[in-house]
Amino acid sequence: MATKPPTPKKPSNFIRLGLFWAILVVAILAVVAISSPRDTLKEVSISEVISRANAGEVTKIEIQGNEVKVTPKGSDKPTEKSTKESGSSIYDQGLNKDAKTEVKIVPPSTTGDTLWNLAIIIIPVILIAGFFMFMMRQAQGQNNQAMGFGKSKAKLYGQDKLKVVFDDIAGNESAKQDLEEVVDFLKHPKKYEALGAKIPKGVLLVGNPGTGKTMLARAVAGEANVPFFSISGSEFVEMFVGVGASRVRDLFAKAKKNAPAIIFIDEIDAVGRKRGSGMGGGHDEREQTLNQILVEMDGFETGTNVIVLAATNRSDVLDPALLRPGRFDRRTNITLPERKDREAILKVHFKKKPVDDTVNLDALAAKTAGSSGADLANIANEAAIVAARRNAKKISNKDLTEAFEKVAIGPERKAKIMNDKEKRLTAYHEAGHAIVGHLLPDSDPVHKVTIIPRGGTGGVTWFLPPEDTSYTNVYEFKDILARALGGRIAEEIVYGKDGITTGAGSDLRKATEIARDMVIEQGMGSKLRDQVFHDDNGGMVFDKMTHERPYSDDTAKLIDLEVRHLMEEAKTRAYAILTHARKDLDAMAEALLKEETLEEDRVKAILKDATLPKEAKLY
C-alpha cells in the first residue's frame, strides 16, 4: 500500500511576510527594467558617421546628449549608433553645414533615472513599513495570548462525521445501561421535566486505567448528538492563582451557549482532591479551581441543561462536596471486562486484522482474566507486530500466544547467557514453584514453566485461573503464599540453607505483601480476625502526618507476628511438599534443563504420580 506523504507544514508569518516583500521588490525592479528602452543598434565610430554623412550616405542623424543615432540612406529608422565628443557640436567635429543629412537634436530622456530614483526612495520605505507592521502583528498576537490566558482549552467534539456510539464499544453492558439514561435525558428533557424529574448535573465514571472511561463518555455525546467539550483536569491548574477558575467559568459559559451539551473532565482527581490538604491552605490555585467547579455545577443558576461527565481511577481522594447529590448525582463503575466481554473486545480489535483459521479468541479471552480493554488492544497490536516481523500475510494463533506472553510476563531475553550452574539453579527454583502450585488444592493450575529469562526475571512459573472469580478465600491466599515460597525452599533442599540465592527476592517481597494485606486489609489473621487496620500514608494531610498508623504499637507487634506466622506456615507447607516429592523435583528440573519450556500438559505428565503429603493440608 502506498504511503501517504506527510502534510507540509504551513510557513510562519515571518516567512510569508518576507516572501511578500521580496516579490514586491522584484516586481518594481522588473517594471523599471521594462520601462528602460532596449538598445540593439550597431556601434560605429563618429568619424565614419561624419564621412558618410558628408558623402550623402546618411539620411538622418539624431543627437541625444552625446549619443548619436544614424539612419542610413534607404532606411526609415536608425540602425547604427555612435558617441560624439562631449562639449562640442557635430559640426565642430567635421560635418559640413551644406551636407544633405538631416540633423535632429533630441532632449535627453529622464524616465529611467526617475524610476530608479523613485525605487531607491520607495523600496527602503516599504521595507521599513513592512518591518514595523510585522512587529505590531507580533505584539498584537502576544496581547491576544495574554488576553486569552484565562480562556478554556477544552476541545469541542460532537460535530465529527465519524461518531462513536455504544455499538462501537464492546463489553461494559451495565455501564452503558446507566449512561443510556443520560442520553435519554439529553434527547428528551421535557419528558422528565413534565413529571418533575431533574436532569442529573453530573456522572462520575470510576474504573481502573484502560477500562474505556473516555470512550464511553464520547459514546454518550455520539448517541445524544450534542456538543461534547473535553478537557483534562490538569489543564485547569496554572502557576497563577485564578487562571484555573477563569477557565472553568469560560468552559461552562461555552457549554451553556451550546446547550444541551456535555462537559467531559478527564482525570478530575488532578483538580478535585480534598480541600485543606495542601501546604498553601485554602488559597492555592487548585483549590480555587475546585471551588469554581463546585459553584458552576450547583450554584444559584439552574436549568442550564449541561451534564458534566468526569473520569477518575482515584475516587477515594475526591472532595466530598464534589461527590454529593446535586453535583455528581450518579456514579458509574467501569469494571474490568469478564470473559465474554473480553472475547467481544478482542473481536473488535481483530476485526480489521487478517487472521488465519488457527486463531482462537475464546481461548485467549479465557487466559486474560484481569486484563483491561487497553491490555487486550495491546495484545492484538503485538500479535500483528510479531506476524509482520516474520513476514507473514496473516496472524496465527502462535503469534497471538507469543504476544500475550510478551504483554503478561515480558519478552524473552534469549540474548542473556547463563552458565550451567545458574541454569540448573533456575531449573530447580522454577520446578519448586510448579510442584507446590500443582499439588495444592486451592492453587491456580500451572500454565507454563520456563527457564528462559523473561522481563526482569531469570525464569517464570506461570499460573492462570481456570475461570473469572470475584473473591479470594483464606485457603487460596495460603496456597499462593506456599507456592511463592516454593522456589526458595527448592534451593534450600538441593543446595543447603547456605546455598540460597537472591533469585527469590521478588517472590519473598510479593508473599510478604500478600500476608500483610490478609492481616491489615482483609481481617484474615488468626488473633486479629475480622479486624481491618487500613494504613493511609497520604502524607499531605496534617493530621495524617502526625498519626500515620490508625493502630497502636501493641497492635503493630501483633500484625508483625501474624504476618510472620503466615510466612512460617507457608514455608512449612512448601518444605513438606518438596521433600515428599523430591524425585518429581529432580525430574522436572532435568526436563527444564533439556527442554527449557514446559507447557501445562507436559507438567501434568511429569507430576502424574506426585501426591500431597498430609502435613501440607489445611483441612
Coordinates of C-alpha atoms in Angstrom, one line a residue:
M1 CA 0.0 0.0 0.0
A2 CA 1.4 3.4 -0.9
T3 CA 2.5 5.6 2.0
K4 CA 0.7 8.9 2.2
P5 CA 3.2 11.7 2.0
P6 CA 3.4 13.9 5.1
T7 CA 1.4 17.0 5.1
P8 CA 3.7 20.0 4.5
K9 CA 3.8 22.5 7.4
K10 CA 2.5 26.0 6.8
P11 CA 5.2 28.7 6.7
S12 CA 5.3 31.0 9.6
N13 CA 4.0 34.6 9.5
F14 CA 7.6 35.9 9.3
I15 CA 8.4 33.7 6.2
R16 CA 5.1 34.7 4.5
L17 CA 5.7 38.4 5.1
G18 CA 9.3 38.1 3.8
L19 CA 8.2 36.4 0.6
F20 CA 5.6 39.1 0.0
W21 CA 8.0 42.0 0.2
A22 CA 10.7 40.1 -1.8
I23 CA 8.1 39.5 -4.6
L24 CA 7.1 43.2 -4.4
V25 CA 10.7 44.4 -4.8
V26 CA 11.3 42.1 -7.8
A27 CA 8.1 43.4 -9.4
I28 CA 9.3 47.0 -9.1
L29 CA 12.7 46.2 -10.5
A30 CA 11.0 44.4 -13.4
V31 CA 8.9 47.4 -14.1
V32 CA 11.9 49.7 -14.1
A33 CA 13.8 47.3 -16.4
I34 CA 10.9 47.0 -18.8
S35 CA 10.4 50.8 -18.9
S36 CA 14.1 51.4 -19.9
P37 CA 14.5 51.4 -23.7
R38 CA 16.3 48.5 -25.2
D39 CA 19.3 49.4 -27.4
T40 CA 20.1 46.9 -30.3
L41 CA 21.8 49.5 -32.7
K42 CA 25.2 48.7 -34.3
E43 CA 28.1 50.7 -32.8
V44 CA 30.3 52.7 -35.3
S45 CA 32.9 55.5 -34.9
I46 CA 31.9 59.1 -35.0
S47 CA 34.4 59.8 -37.8
E48 CA 32.9 57.2 -40.0
V49 CA 29.4 58.7 -39.4
I50 CA 30.6 62.2 -40.4
S51 CA 32.5 61.0 -43.6
R52 CA 29.4 59.0 -44.7
A53 CA 27.1 62.0 -44.0
N54 CA 29.4 64.3 -46.0
A55 CA 29.3 61.8 -48.9
G56 CA 25.4 61.8 -48.8
E57 CA 25.1 58.2 -47.5
V58 CA 23.2 59.2 -44.3
T59 CA 19.7 60.4 -44.4
K60 CA 19.2 61.5 -40.7
I61 CA 21.3 62.0 -37.6
E62 CA 19.6 62.1 -34.1
I63 CA 21.6 63.6 -31.3
Q64 CA 20.6 63.0 -27.7
G65 CA 23.2 64.3 -25.3
N66 CA 26.5 62.7 -26.5
E67 CA 24.7 59.7 -28.1
V68 CA 24.3 59.8 -31.9
K69 CA 21.8 57.6 -33.8
V70 CA 22.3 57.1 -37.5
T71 CA 19.6 56.4 -40.2
P72 CA 21.5 55.4 -43.4
K73 CA 20.2 56.1 -46.9
G74 CA 17.4 53.7 -47.9
S75 CA 16.2 53.1 -44.3
D76 CA 13.3 54.7 -42.4
K77 CA 14.7 54.2 -38.8
P78 CA 18.1 54.3 -37.0
T79 CA 20.3 51.2 -37.5
E80 CA 23.6 52.5 -36.1
K81 CA 24.8 54.5 -33.1
S82 CA 27.9 56.4 -32.1
T83 CA 29.2 58.8 -29.5
K84 CA 30.3 62.3 -30.2
E85 CA 32.8 64.3 -28.2
S86 CA 31.4 65.9 -25.1
G87 CA 31.2 69.7 -25.2
S88 CA 31.2 70.2 -28.9
S89 CA 28.7 70.0 -31.7
I90 CA 28.7 67.5 -34.5
Y91 CA 29.6 70.4 -37.0
D92 CA 32.7 71.2 -34.9
Q93 CA 33.7 67.6 -35.4
G94 CA 33.7 67.8 -39.2
L95 CA 30.1 67.6 -40.5
N96 CA 29.6 70.0 -43.4
K97 CA 26.9 72.5 -42.9
D98 CA 25.8 72.2 -46.5
A99 CA 25.5 68.4 -46.3
K100 CA 22.1 66.9 -47.3
T101 CA 21.9 65.0 -44.0
E102 CA 19.1 66.0 -41.6
V103 CA 20.4 66.7 -38.1
K104 CA 17.9 66.5 -35.2
I105 CA 18.6 67.4 -31.6
V106 CA 16.5 65.2 -29.1
P107 CA 16.3 66.3 -25.5
P108 CA 17.7 63.6 -23.1
S109 CA 15.1 61.1 -21.6
T110 CA 14.7 61.2 -17.8
T111 CA 12.2 58.3 -17.4
G112 CA 14.6 55.6 -16.4
D113 CA 16.5 57.8 -14.0
T114 CA 13.2 59.0 -12.4
L115 CA 12.1 55.4 -11.9
W116 CA 15.4 54.4 -10.4
N117 CA 15.4 57.4 -8.1
L118 CA 11.8 56.5 -7.0
A119 CA 12.8 52.9 -6.4
I120 CA 15.8 53.9 -4.3
I121 CA 13.4 56.1 -2.2
I122 CA 10.3 53.8 -2.1
I123 CA 11.8 50.4 -1.6
P124 CA 13.5 51.2 1.8
V125 CA 10.4 52.9 3.0
I126 CA 8.3 49.9 2.1
L127 CA 10.7 47.5 3.8
I128 CA 10.8 49.6 7.0
A129 CA 7.0 49.9 7.0
G130 CA 6.7 46.1 6.5
F131 CA 9.1 45.5 9.4
F132 CA 7.0 47.8 11.7
M133 CA 3.8 46.1 10.6
F134 CA 5.3 42.7 11.4
M135 CA 6.4 43.8 14.8
M136 CA 2.9 45.3 15.5
R137 CA 1.3 42.0 14.5
Q138 CA 3.6 40.0 16.7
A139 CA 2.8 42.3 19.6
Q140 CA -0.9 42.0 18.9
G141 CA -0.5 38.2 19.0
Q142 CA 1.2 38.3 22.3
N143 CA -1.5 40.6 23.6
N144 CA -4.2 38.2 22.4
Q145 CA -2.4 35.3 24.2
A146 CA -2.3 37.4 27.3
M147 CA -6.0 38.2 27.0
G148 CA -6.8 34.5 26.3
F149 CA -4.8 33.2 29.2
G150 CA -7.9 32.6 31.2
K151 CA -9.8 31.1 28.3
S152 CA -10.8 27.4 28.4
K153 CA -8.6 25.0 26.4
A154 CA -11.4 22.5 26.0
K155 CA -11.8 20.7 22.7
L156 CA -15.2 20.6 21.1
Y157 CA -16.4 17.3 19.7
G158 CA -19.8 16.2 18.6
Q159 CA -19.7 17.6 15.1
D160 CA -17.5 14.8 13.8
K161 CA -18.6 12.8 10.8
L162 CA -17.3 9.5 12.4
K163 CA -19.1 9.5 15.8
V164 CA -18.5 6.9 18.5
V165 CA -21.7 5.2 19.7
F166 CA -22.4 2.4 22.2
D167 CA -22.4 -0.3 19.5
D168 CA -18.8 0.6 18.7
I169 CA -17.8 -0.4 22.3
A170 CA -17.7 -4.0 23.4
G171 CA -18.3 -5.0 27.0
N172 CA -19.3 -2.8 29.9
E173 CA -23.0 -3.5 29.4
S174 CA -24.0 -2.3 32.9
A175 CA -22.1 0.9 32.5
K176 CA -23.7 1.5 29.0
Q177 CA -27.1 0.9 30.5
D178 CA -26.5 3.6 33.1
L179 CA -25.2 6.0 30.5
E180 CA -28.1 5.4 28.2
E181 CA -30.3 7.1 30.7
V182 CA -28.1 10.2 30.4
V183 CA -28.5 10.1 26.6
D184 CA -32.3 9.9 27.1
F185 CA -32.2 13.0 29.4
L186 CA -30.4 15.0 26.7
K187 CA -32.6 13.8 23.9
H188 CA -36.0 14.1 25.7
P189 CA -35.6 16.5 28.6
K190 CA -39.3 17.6 28.5
K191 CA -40.4 14.1 29.2
Y192 CA -38.7 14.1 32.6
E193 CA -39.5 17.7 33.4
A194 CA -43.2 17.0 32.9
L195 CA -43.0 14.5 35.8
G196 CA -41.0 16.9 38.0
A197 CA -37.7 15.0 37.5
K198 CA -34.5 16.9 37.4
I199 CA -31.8 16.1 34.9
P200 CA -28.7 14.9 36.7
K201 CA -25.9 17.5 36.9
G202 CA -23.0 15.1 36.7
V203 CA -22.0 11.5 36.2
L204 CA -18.7 10.2 37.7
L205 CA -17.1 7.4 35.7
V206 CA -14.9 5.3 38.1
G207 CA -12.7 2.5 36.9
N208 CA -9.2 1.0 36.5
P209 CA -6.9 2.6 33.9
G210 CA -7.6 1.3 30.4
T211 CA -11.2 0.2 31.0
G212 CA -12.7 2.7 28.5
K213 CA -14.0 5.6 30.5
T214 CA -13.1 8.2 27.9
M215 CA -14.5 6.2 25.1
L216 CA -17.8 5.7 26.9
A217 CA -18.0 9.5 27.5
R218 CA -17.6 10.1 23.8
A219 CA -20.2 7.5 23.0
V220 CA -22.7 9.4 25.2
A221 CA -22.0 12.5 23.1
G222 CA -22.3 10.5 19.9
E223 CA -25.6 8.9 20.9
A224 CA -27.1 12.1 22.2
N225 CA -25.8 14.1 19.1
V226 CA -24.9 17.1 21.2
P227 CA -21.7 19.2 21.5
F228 CA -19.0 17.5 23.7
F229 CA -16.4 19.6 25.4
S230 CA -13.4 17.6 26.5
I231 CA -10.7 18.8 28.9
S232 CA -8.2 17.2 31.3
G233 CA -8.2 18.2 35.0
S234 CA -4.6 19.2 34.8
E235 CA -5.3 21.8 32.1
F236 CA -7.2 24.0 34.7
V237 CA -4.2 24.2 37.0
E238 CA -1.7 27.0 36.3
M239 CA 1.1 28.8 38.1
F240 CA -1.0 31.9 38.6
V241 CA -3.8 31.9 41.1
G242 CA -7.3 32.5 39.5
V243 CA -6.4 31.3 36.0
G244 CA -8.0 27.8 36.6
A245 CA -11.2 29.3 38.0
S246 CA -11.3 31.7 35.0
R247 CA -11.0 28.7 32.6
V248 CA -13.8 26.9 34.5
R249 CA -16.1 29.9 34.0
D250 CA -15.2 30.2 30.4
L251 CA -15.8 26.4 29.8
F252 CA -19.2 26.4 31.4
A253 CA -20.2 29.6 29.6
K254 CA -19.3 27.9 26.2
A255 CA -21.3 24.8 27.2
K256 CA -24.3 26.9 28.2
K257 CA -24.3 28.7 24.8
N258 CA -24.3 25.3 23.1
A259 CA -26.8 23.6 25.5
P260 CA -27.8 20.9 25.6
A261 CA -24.2 19.9 25.9
I262 CA -21.7 17.6 27.7
I263 CA -18.6 18.7 29.6
F264 CA -16.1 15.8 30.0
I265 CA -13.3 16.3 32.6
D266 CA -10.8 13.6 32.3
E267 CA -8.6 12.7 35.4
I268 CA -10.7 15.0 37.6
D269 CA -8.7 14.0 40.7
A270 CA -5.9 16.3 39.4
V271 CA -8.1 19.3 40.4
G272 CA -10.8 17.7 42.6
R273 CA -8.8 16.4 45.6
K274 CA -10.0 17.1 49.1
R275 CA -9.5 20.7 50.2
G276 CA -7.4 21.5 53.2
S277 CA -4.7 19.0 52.3
G278 CA -2.3 21.4 50.5
M279 CA 0.6 23.3 52.2
G280 CA -0.9 26.6 50.8
G281 CA -4.1 26.3 52.9
G282 CA -7.3 27.3 51.1
H283 CA -5.8 29.9 48.7
D284 CA -3.7 27.8 46.3
E285 CA -4.6 27.6 42.7
R286 CA -6.0 24.1 42.7
E287 CA -8.5 24.8 45.5
Q288 CA -9.7 28.0 43.8
T289 CA -10.3 26.0 40.7
L290 CA -12.2 23.3 42.6
N291 CA -14.4 25.9 44.3
Q292 CA -15.3 27.4 40.9
I293 CA -16.3 23.9 39.6
L294 CA -18.5 23.4 42.7
V295 CA -20.2 26.7 42.1
E296 CA -20.7 26.1 38.4
M297 CA -22.2 22.6 38.9
D298 CA -24.6 23.6 41.7
G299 CA -24.8 27.3 42.2
F300 CA -27.6 29.8 42.0
E301 CA -28.1 29.3 38.3
T302 CA -30.3 26.4 37.4
G303 CA -31.8 24.8 34.3
T304 CA -28.7 25.1 32.1
N305 CA -29.2 21.6 30.6
V306 CA -25.5 20.9 30.7
I307 CA -24.3 17.5 32.0
V308 CA -20.8 17.0 33.4
L309 CA -19.1 13.7 32.9
A310 CA -15.9 13.1 34.8
A311 CA -13.5 10.2 34.8
T312 CA -11.1 9.0 37.5
N313 CA -9.4 5.9 38.9
R314 CA -8.9 7.6 42.3
S315 CA -12.4 8.4 43.6
D316 CA -11.3 8.0 47.2
V317 CA -9.3 11.2 47.0
L318 CA -12.1 13.4 45.7
D319 CA -13.6 16.2 47.8
P320 CA -16.9 15.2 49.5
A321 CA -18.5 18.4 48.3
L322 CA -17.8 17.3 44.7
L323 CA -19.4 13.9 45.2
R324 CA -22.6 14.9 46.8
P325 CA -26.0 14.7 45.0
G326 CA -26.7 17.9 43.1
R327 CA -23.2 17.8 41.6
F328 CA -22.3 14.3 40.7
D329 CA -25.7 12.6 41.1
R330 CA -24.6 9.4 39.5
R331 CA -21.6 7.2 39.9
T332 CA -20.9 4.6 37.2
N333 CA -18.4 1.9 38.0
I334 CA -16.4 0.7 34.9
T335 CA -15.2 -2.7 35.8
L336 CA -12.7 -5.0 34.2
P337 CA -14.3 -7.0 31.4
E338 CA -15.5 -10.5 32.1
R339 CA -14.7 -13.4 29.8
K340 CA -17.5 -12.9 27.3
D341 CA -16.7 -9.1 27.2
R342 CA -13.0 -9.8 26.7
E343 CA -13.9 -12.0 23.7
A344 CA -16.1 -9.3 22.3
I345 CA -13.3 -6.7 22.8
L346 CA -10.8 -8.9 21.1
K347 CA -13.1 -9.4 18.1
V348 CA -13.4 -5.6 17.7
H349 CA -9.6 -5.2 17.7
F350 CA -9.1 -8.1 15.3
K351 CA -11.9 -7.0 13.0
K352 CA -9.6 -5.3 10.5
K353 CA -6.6 -7.6 11.0
P354 CA -6.0 -10.6 8.7
V355 CA -6.0 -13.8 10.8
D356 CA -5.8 -17.5 9.8
D357 CA -8.1 -20.4 10.9
T358 CA -5.9 -21.3 13.9
V359 CA -6.7 -18.1 15.8
N360 CA -8.8 -18.9 18.9
L361 CA -10.0 -15.7 20.5
D362 CA -12.2 -17.6 23.0
A363 CA -9.2 -19.4 24.4
L364 CA -7.3 -16.1 24.7
A365 CA -10.2 -14.5 26.4
A366 CA -10.2 -17.3 29.0
K367 CA -6.5 -16.8 29.7
T368 CA -6.6 -13.0 30.0
A369 CA -8.6 -12.7 33.3
G370 CA -8.0 -9.3 34.9
S371 CA -7.0 -7.6 31.7
S372 CA -8.4 -4.3 30.7
G373 CA -9.6 -3.2 27.3
A374 CA -6.3 -1.3 26.8
D375 CA -4.4 -4.5 27.7
L376 CA -6.4 -6.5 25.1
A377 CA -5.8 -3.8 22.4
N378 CA -2.1 -4.0 23.2
I379 CA -2.1 -7.8 22.8
A380 CA -3.8 -7.5 19.4
N381 CA -1.3 -4.9 18.3
E382 CA 1.7 -7.0 19.5
A383 CA 0.3 -10.1 17.6
A384 CA 0.3 -8.1 14.4
I385 CA 3.8 -6.9 15.1
V386 CA 5.0 -10.4 15.7
A387 CA 3.4 -11.7 12.5
A388 CA 4.9 -8.8 10.5
R389 CA 8.3 -9.5 11.9
R390 CA 8.3 -13.0 10.4
N391 CA 6.9 -11.6 7.1
A392 CA 3.6 -13.4 7.4
K393 CA 0.5 -12.4 5.5
K394 CA -1.9 -13.4 8.3
I395 CA -1.8 -13.6 12.1
S396 CA -1.6 -17.1 13.5
N397 CA -2.5 -18.4 16.9
K398 CA 1.2 -18.8 17.6
D399 CA 1.7 -15.1 17.1
L400 CA -1.3 -14.5 19.4
T401 CA 0.2 -16.6 22.2
E402 CA 3.6 -15.0 21.9
A403 CA 2.1 -11.6 22.0
F404 CA 0.0 -12.5 25.1
E405 CA 3.1 -13.9 26.9
K406 CA 5.1 -10.8 26.0
V407 CA 2.5 -8.5 27.4
A408 CA 1.7 -10.6 30.5
I409 CA 5.2 -11.7 31.7
G410 CA 7.6 -9.8 29.5
P411 CA 9.6 -10.6 26.3
E412 CA 12.1 -13.4 26.1
R413 CA 15.7 -12.3 26.7
K414 CA 17.4 -15.0 24.7
A415 CA 20.5 -12.8 24.4
K416 CA 21.2 -13.3 28.2
I417 CA 23.5 -16.2 28.6
M418 CA 23.5 -18.2 31.9
N419 CA 26.2 -20.7 32.8
D420 CA 25.4 -24.3 33.6
K421 CA 25.3 -23.7 37.4
E422 CA 22.9 -20.8 37.1
K423 CA 20.7 -22.7 34.6
R424 CA 20.5 -25.7 37.0
L425 CA 19.7 -23.4 40.0
T426 CA 17.0 -21.7 37.9
A427 CA 15.5 -25.0 36.9
Y428 CA 15.2 -26.2 40.5
H429 CA 13.8 -22.9 41.6
E430 CA 11.0 -22.9 38.9
A431 CA 10.3 -26.5 39.5
G432 CA 9.8 -25.8 43.2
H433 CA 7.1 -23.2 42.3
A434 CA 5.4 -25.5 39.8
I435 CA 5.3 -28.6 42.1
V436 CA 3.9 -26.7 45.1
G437 CA 1.3 -24.9 43.0
H438 CA 0.3 -28.1 41.1
L439 CA -0.3 -30.2 44.3
L440 CA -2.0 -27.6 46.5
P441 CA -5.8 -28.0 46.1
D442 CA -6.8 -24.3 46.0
S443 CA -4.0 -23.0 43.8
D444 CA -4.5 -22.0 40.2
P445 CA -3.2 -24.6 37.6
V446 CA 0.3 -24.3 36.2
H447 CA 0.1 -22.8 32.7
K448 CA 3.8 -22.7 31.7
V449 CA 7.2 -23.1 33.3
T450 CA 10.3 -21.8 31.6
I451 CA 14.0 -21.1 32.4
I452 CA 14.4 -18.7 29.5
P453 CA 14.8 -15.2 31.1
R454 CA 11.7 -13.0 30.5
G455 CA 11.4 -9.4 31.5
G456 CA 13.4 -8.9 34.7
T457 CA 13.4 -12.5 35.8
G458 CA 15.7 -15.5 35.2
G459 CA 12.7 -17.8 34.7
V460 CA 8.9 -17.9 35.0
T461 CA 6.4 -20.2 36.5
W462 CA 3.0 -19.0 35.3
F463 CA -0.3 -19.8 37.0
L464 CA -3.6 -19.0 35.3
P465 CA -7.1 -19.2 36.9
P466 CA -9.5 -21.5 35.1
E467 CA -12.3 -19.0 35.3
D468 CA -13.0 -15.5 36.4
T469 CA -13.5 -15.1 40.2
S470 CA -14.7 -12.2 42.3
Y471 CA -13.5 -13.3 45.7
T472 CA -10.4 -15.0 47.3
N473 CA -10.7 -17.1 50.4
V474 CA -8.1 -17.8 53.1
Y475 CA -7.2 -21.2 51.7
E476 CA -6.5 -19.7 48.3
F477 CA -4.4 -17.0 49.8
K478 CA -2.4 -19.5 51.9
D479 CA -1.8 -21.7 48.8
I480 CA -0.5 -18.6 46.9
L481 CA 1.9 -17.9 49.8
A482 CA 3.2 -21.5 49.8
R483 CA 3.8 -21.7 46.0
A484 CA 5.5 -18.3 46.1
L485 CA 8.0 -19.7 48.7
G486 CA 8.4 -22.9 46.6
G487 CA 11.4 -21.6 44.7
R488 CA 13.4 -20.6 47.8
I489 CA 12.6 -23.9 49.6
A490 CA 13.7 -25.9 46.5
E491 CA 17.0 -24.0 46.5
E492 CA 17.4 -24.8 50.2
I493 CA 16.6 -28.5 49.8
V494 CA 19.0 -29.0 46.9
Y495 CA 21.9 -26.7 47.8
G496 CA 21.5 -26.4 51.6
K497 CA 20.5 -23.5 53.8
D498 CA 23.6 -21.5 52.9
G499 CA 23.1 -22.2 49.2
I500 CA 20.1 -19.9 48.7
T501 CA 20.4 -17.0 46.3
T502 CA 18.9 -13.6 45.5
G503 CA 16.7 -15.2 42.9
A504 CA 13.8 -15.5 45.4
G505 CA 13.9 -11.8 46.3
S506 CA 10.8 -10.8 44.3
D507 CA 8.9 -13.9 45.4
L508 CA 9.5 -13.1 49.1
R509 CA 8.5 -9.5 48.6
K510 CA 5.3 -10.4 46.9
A511 CA 4.5 -13.1 49.5
T512 CA 5.1 -10.6 52.4
E513 CA 2.8 -8.0 50.7
I514 CA 0.0 -10.6 50.4
A515 CA 0.4 -11.7 54.0
R516 CA 0.2 -8.1 55.3
D517 CA -2.8 -7.4 53.1
M518 CA -4.5 -10.5 54.6
V519 CA -4.0 -9.2 58.1
I520 CA -4.4 -5.5 57.7
E521 CA -6.9 -5.1 54.9
Q522 CA -8.9 -8.4 54.8
G523 CA -9.1 -9.3 58.5
M524 CA -7.8 -12.8 57.9
G525 CA -5.3 -13.0 60.8
S526 CA -5.7 -15.7 63.5
K527 CA -5.5 -13.4 66.5
L528 CA -6.8 -10.3 64.7
R529 CA -9.6 -12.0 62.8
D530 CA -12.3 -9.7 61.4
Q531 CA -10.4 -6.5 62.2
V532 CA -9.1 -4.2 59.5
F533 CA -6.3 -1.7 60.1
H534 CA -6.2 0.4 56.9
D535 CA -2.9 2.2 56.7
D536 CA -3.3 5.5 54.9
N537 CA 0.1 7.1 54.2
G538 CA -1.3 10.2 52.4
G539 CA 1.4 12.4 53.8
M540 CA -0.1 15.7 52.8
V541 CA -2.9 15.9 55.3
F542 CA -1.6 17.4 58.5
D543 CA -3.4 15.1 61.0
K544 CA -2.2 12.1 58.9
M545 CA 1.4 13.3 59.1
T546 CA 1.3 13.1 62.8
H547 CA -0.8 9.9 63.1
E548 CA 0.3 7.8 60.1
R549 CA -1.0 4.5 61.6
P550 CA -4.6 4.0 62.7
Y551 CA -3.5 1.5 65.4
S552 CA -1.2 1.3 68.4
D553 CA 2.3 -0.1 68.8
D554 CA 1.0 -3.2 70.5
T555 CA -1.3 -3.9 67.6
A556 CA 1.6 -3.3 65.2
K557 CA 3.5 -6.0 67.0
L558 CA 0.5 -8.4 66.7
I559 CA 0.3 -7.6 63.0
D560 CA 4.0 -8.4 62.6
L561 CA 3.5 -11.7 64.5
E562 CA 0.5 -12.6 62.3
V563 CA 2.5 -11.9 59.1
R564 CA 5.4 -13.9 60.4
H565 CA 3.1 -16.8 61.3
L566 CA 1.6 -16.8 57.8
M567 CA 5.0 -16.8 56.2
E568 CA 6.3 -19.6 58.5
E569 CA 3.2 -21.7 57.8
A570 CA 3.7 -21.2 54.0
K571 CA 7.3 -22.2 54.3
T572 CA 6.5 -25.4 56.3
R573 CA 3.9 -26.5 53.8
A574 CA 6.2 -25.9 50.8
Y575 CA 9.1 -27.8 52.6
A576 CA 6.8 -30.7 53.3
I577 CA 5.6 -30.9 49.7
L578 CA 9.1 -30.7 48.1
T579 CA 10.8 -33.1 50.4
H580 CA 7.9 -35.6 49.8
A581 CA 8.1 -35.0 46.0
R582 CA 12.0 -34.9 45.8
K583 CA 12.1 -37.3 42.8
D584 CA 9.5 -35.2 41.0
L585 CA 11.6 -32.1 41.7
D586 CA 14.6 -33.7 40.1
A587 CA 12.6 -35.0 37.2
M588 CA 11.1 -31.6 36.4
A589 CA 14.4 -29.8 36.8
E590 CA 16.0 -32.2 34.3
A591 CA 13.1 -31.7 31.9
L592 CA 13.6 -27.9 32.1
L593 CA 17.3 -28.2 31.5
K594 CA 16.6 -30.3 28.4
E595 CA 13.5 -28.5 27.0
E596 CA 13.8 -25.1 28.6
T597 CA 10.0 -24.5 28.5
L598 CA 7.2 -26.9 29.7
E599 CA 3.6 -26.3 28.8
E600 CA 0.7 -27.3 31.1
D601 CA 0.2 -30.8 29.6
R602 CA 3.9 -31.6 29.9
V603 CA 3.9 -30.5 33.6
K604 CA 0.9 -32.7 34.3
A605 CA 2.6 -35.7 32.6
I606 CA 5.8 -35.2 34.7
L607 CA 3.8 -34.9 38.0
K608 CA 1.2 -37.5 37.3
D609 CA 2.4 -39.7 40.3
A610 CA 3.1 -36.8 42.7
T611 CA 0.9 -36.6 45.8
L612 CA 0.2 -34.1 48.5
P613 CA 1.6 -35.0 52.0
K614 CA -0.7 -35.0 55.0
E615 CA 1.3 -32.2 56.8
A616 CA 0.8 -29.8 53.9
K617 CA -3.0 -29.9 54.1
L618 CA -5.0 -27.2 55.8
Y619 CA -8.3 -29.1 56.1

